Tab-separated table of C-alpha atoms in Angstrom:
chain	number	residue	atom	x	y	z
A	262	UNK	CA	0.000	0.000	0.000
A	263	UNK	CA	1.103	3.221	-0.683
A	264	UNK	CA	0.452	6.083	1.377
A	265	UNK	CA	1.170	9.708	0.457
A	266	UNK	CA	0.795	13.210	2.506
A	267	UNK	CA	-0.416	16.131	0.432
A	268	UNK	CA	-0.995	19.183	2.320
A	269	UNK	CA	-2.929	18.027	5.115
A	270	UNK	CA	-4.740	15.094	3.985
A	271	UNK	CA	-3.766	11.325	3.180
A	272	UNK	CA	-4.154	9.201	0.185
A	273	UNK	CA	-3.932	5.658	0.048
A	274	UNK	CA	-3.470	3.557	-3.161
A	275	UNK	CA	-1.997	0.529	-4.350
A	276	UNK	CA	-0.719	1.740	-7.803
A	277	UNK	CA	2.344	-0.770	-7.912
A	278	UNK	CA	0.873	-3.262	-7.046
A	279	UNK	CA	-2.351	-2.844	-9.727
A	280	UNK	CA	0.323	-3.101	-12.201
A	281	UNK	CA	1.969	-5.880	-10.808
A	282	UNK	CA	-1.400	-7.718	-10.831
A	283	UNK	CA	-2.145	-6.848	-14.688
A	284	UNK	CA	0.905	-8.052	-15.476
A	285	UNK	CA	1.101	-11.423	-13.892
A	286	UNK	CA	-2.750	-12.103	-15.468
A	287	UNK	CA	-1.000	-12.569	-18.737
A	288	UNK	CA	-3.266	-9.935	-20.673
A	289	UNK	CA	-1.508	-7.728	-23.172
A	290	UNK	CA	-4.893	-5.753	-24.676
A	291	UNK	CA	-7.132	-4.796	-22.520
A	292	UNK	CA	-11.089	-3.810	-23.610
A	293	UNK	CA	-13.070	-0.805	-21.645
A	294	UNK	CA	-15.018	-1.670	-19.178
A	295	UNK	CA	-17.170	0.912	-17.003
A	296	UNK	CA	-17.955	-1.671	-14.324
A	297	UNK	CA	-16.623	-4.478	-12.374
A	298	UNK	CA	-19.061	-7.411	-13.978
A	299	UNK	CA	-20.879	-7.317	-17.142
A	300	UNK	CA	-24.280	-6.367	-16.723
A	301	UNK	CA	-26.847	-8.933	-16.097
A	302	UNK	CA	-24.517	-11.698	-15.244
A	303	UNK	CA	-25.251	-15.092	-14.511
A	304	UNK	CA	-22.573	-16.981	-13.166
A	305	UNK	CA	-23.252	-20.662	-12.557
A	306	UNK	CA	-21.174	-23.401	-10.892
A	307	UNK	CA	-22.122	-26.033	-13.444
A	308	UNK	CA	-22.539	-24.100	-16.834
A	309	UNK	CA	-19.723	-23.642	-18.758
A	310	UNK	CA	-16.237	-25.589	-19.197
A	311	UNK	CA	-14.159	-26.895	-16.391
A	312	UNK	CA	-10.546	-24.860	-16.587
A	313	UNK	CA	-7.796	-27.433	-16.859
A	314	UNK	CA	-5.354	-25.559	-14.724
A	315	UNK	CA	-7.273	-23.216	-12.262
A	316	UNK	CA	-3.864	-22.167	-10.918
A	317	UNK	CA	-3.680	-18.778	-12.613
A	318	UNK	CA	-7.343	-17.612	-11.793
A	319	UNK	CA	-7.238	-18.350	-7.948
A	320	UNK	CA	-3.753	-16.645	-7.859
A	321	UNK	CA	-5.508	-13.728	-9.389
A	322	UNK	CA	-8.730	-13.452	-7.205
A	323	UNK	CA	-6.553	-13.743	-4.421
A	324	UNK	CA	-4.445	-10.748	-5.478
A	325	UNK	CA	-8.104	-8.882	-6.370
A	326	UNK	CA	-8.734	-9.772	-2.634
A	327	UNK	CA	-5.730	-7.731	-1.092
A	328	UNK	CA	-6.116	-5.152	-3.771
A	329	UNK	CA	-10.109	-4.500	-2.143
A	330	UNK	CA	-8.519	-2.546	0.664
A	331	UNK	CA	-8.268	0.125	-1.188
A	332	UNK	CA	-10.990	-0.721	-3.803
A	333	UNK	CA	-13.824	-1.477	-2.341
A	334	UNK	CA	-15.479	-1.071	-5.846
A	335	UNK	CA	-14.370	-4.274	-6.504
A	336	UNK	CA	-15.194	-6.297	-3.142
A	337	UNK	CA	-18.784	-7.556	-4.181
A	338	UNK	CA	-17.098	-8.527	-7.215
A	339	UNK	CA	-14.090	-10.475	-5.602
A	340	UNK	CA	-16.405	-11.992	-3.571
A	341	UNK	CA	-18.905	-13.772	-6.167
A	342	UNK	CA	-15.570	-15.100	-7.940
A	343	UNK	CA	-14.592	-16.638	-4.655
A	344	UNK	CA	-17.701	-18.262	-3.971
A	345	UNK	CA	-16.799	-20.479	-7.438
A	346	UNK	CA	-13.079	-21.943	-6.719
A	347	UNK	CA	-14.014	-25.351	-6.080
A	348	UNK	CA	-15.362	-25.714	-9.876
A	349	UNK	CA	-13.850	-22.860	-12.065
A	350	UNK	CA	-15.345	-22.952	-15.410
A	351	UNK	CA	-14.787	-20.634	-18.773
A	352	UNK	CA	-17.458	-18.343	-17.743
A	353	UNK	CA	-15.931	-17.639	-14.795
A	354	UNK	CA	-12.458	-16.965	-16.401
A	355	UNK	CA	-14.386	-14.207	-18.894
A	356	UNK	CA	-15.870	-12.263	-15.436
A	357	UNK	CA	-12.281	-12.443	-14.509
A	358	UNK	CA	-11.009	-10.875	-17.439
A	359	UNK	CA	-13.679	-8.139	-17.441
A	360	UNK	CA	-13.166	-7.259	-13.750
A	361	UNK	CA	-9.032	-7.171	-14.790
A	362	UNK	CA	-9.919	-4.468	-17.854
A	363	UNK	CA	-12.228	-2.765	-15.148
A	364	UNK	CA	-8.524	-2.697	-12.909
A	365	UNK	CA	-7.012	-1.154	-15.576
A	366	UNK	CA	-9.441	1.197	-16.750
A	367	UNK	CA	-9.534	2.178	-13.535
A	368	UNK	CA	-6.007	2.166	-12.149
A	369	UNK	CA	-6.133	5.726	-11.079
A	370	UNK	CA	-8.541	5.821	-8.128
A	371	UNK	CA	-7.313	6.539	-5.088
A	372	UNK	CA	-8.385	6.589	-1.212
A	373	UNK	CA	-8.498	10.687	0.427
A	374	UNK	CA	-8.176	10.811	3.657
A	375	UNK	CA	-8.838	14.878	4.435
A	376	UNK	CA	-7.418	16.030	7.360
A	377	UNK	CA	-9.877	18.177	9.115
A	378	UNK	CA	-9.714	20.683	12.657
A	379	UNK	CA	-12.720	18.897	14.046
A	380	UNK	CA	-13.765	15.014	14.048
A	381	UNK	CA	-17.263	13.808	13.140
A	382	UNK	CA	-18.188	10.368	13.289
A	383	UNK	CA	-20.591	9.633	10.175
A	384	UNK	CA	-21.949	5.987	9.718
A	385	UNK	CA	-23.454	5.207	6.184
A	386	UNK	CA	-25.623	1.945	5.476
A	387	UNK	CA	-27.117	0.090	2.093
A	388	UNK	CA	-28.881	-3.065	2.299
A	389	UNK	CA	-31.318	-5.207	0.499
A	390	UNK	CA	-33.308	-8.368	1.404
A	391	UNK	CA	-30.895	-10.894	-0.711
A	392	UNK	CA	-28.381	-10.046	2.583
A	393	UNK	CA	-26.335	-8.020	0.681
A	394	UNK	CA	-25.163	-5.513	3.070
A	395	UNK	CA	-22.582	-2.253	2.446
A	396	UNK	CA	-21.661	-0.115	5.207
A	397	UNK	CA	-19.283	3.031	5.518
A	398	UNK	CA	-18.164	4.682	8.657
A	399	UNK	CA	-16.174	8.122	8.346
A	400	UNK	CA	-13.954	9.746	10.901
C-alpha cells in the first residue's frame, strides 16, 4: 500500500501493485469496461467448461482480494468469484477478465483521507433483502 501526505490530507493507493497484478494475469490488450461485472450476469457453478489448470485464476482473485482494501469497488465482485473456486469454469475466467480491464481502466482511483480541525463520526448503510449488506463509517 502506498500512502502519500499532500498538504494536510492522506491518500492511500496501491498503484504498484495494480500493475503488478495486470501483469502477472497474462493480458496484453485490454477492452473498456465501465464496471466491475458485465451487466446482467449469470454466473453458474455447473454451466460452462471446467478450466484445466485453475492455478492462474485463484492466484488472481486472491491478489483482487488484497487489492479491495483500497478498492472497495471491486469487493462484491471479488467476492462472487470466490464463492466459485471449487469448480472454475470458462465463464468464470471471462468475469475475470472483465473485472481485470475494469482494474485497468480504472487504475487511477485513489483513497483521500482529508485532514480536518474537528472530528465527526458519520456511519453510512445500504442493504437489500438478498443479505447483501454495504456499510461506511467516516472519521
Amino acid at each position: 500500500m502506498e500512502i502519500s501526505d499532500i498538504s494536510n490530507d492522506m491518500v492511500l493507493t496501491q498503484h504498484k501493485f495494480t500493475k503488478e497484478l495486470l501483469k502477472d494475469s497474462g493480458l496484453t490488450k485490454f477492452k473498456r469496461a465501465v464496471t466491475p461485472l458485465p451487466l446482467n450476469i449469470m454466473l453458474s457453478a455447473s454451466e460452462g467448461t471446467l478450466l484445466e489448470d485453475p492455478t492462474l485464476f485463484k492466484s488472481i482473485v486472491r491478489k483482487l482480494n488484497f487489492l479491495i482494501k483500497t478498492r472497495p469497488d471491486l469487493s462484491y465482485t471479488v467476492k462472487t468469484l470466490s464463492q466459485f473456486m471449487q469448480s472454475l469454469r470458462t465463464s468464470h475466467w471471462q468475469a475475470l477478465t472483465h473485472i481485470l480491464n475494469y482494474v485497468h481502466n480504472t487504475c487511477g482511483q485513489e483513497i483521500i483521507l482529508k485532514g480536518e480541525d474537528q472530528l465527526t463520526l458519520q456511519a453510512f448503510s445500504d442493504s437489500d433483502w438478498i443479505s447483501i449488506t454495504g456499510y461506511l463509517l467516516l472519521l
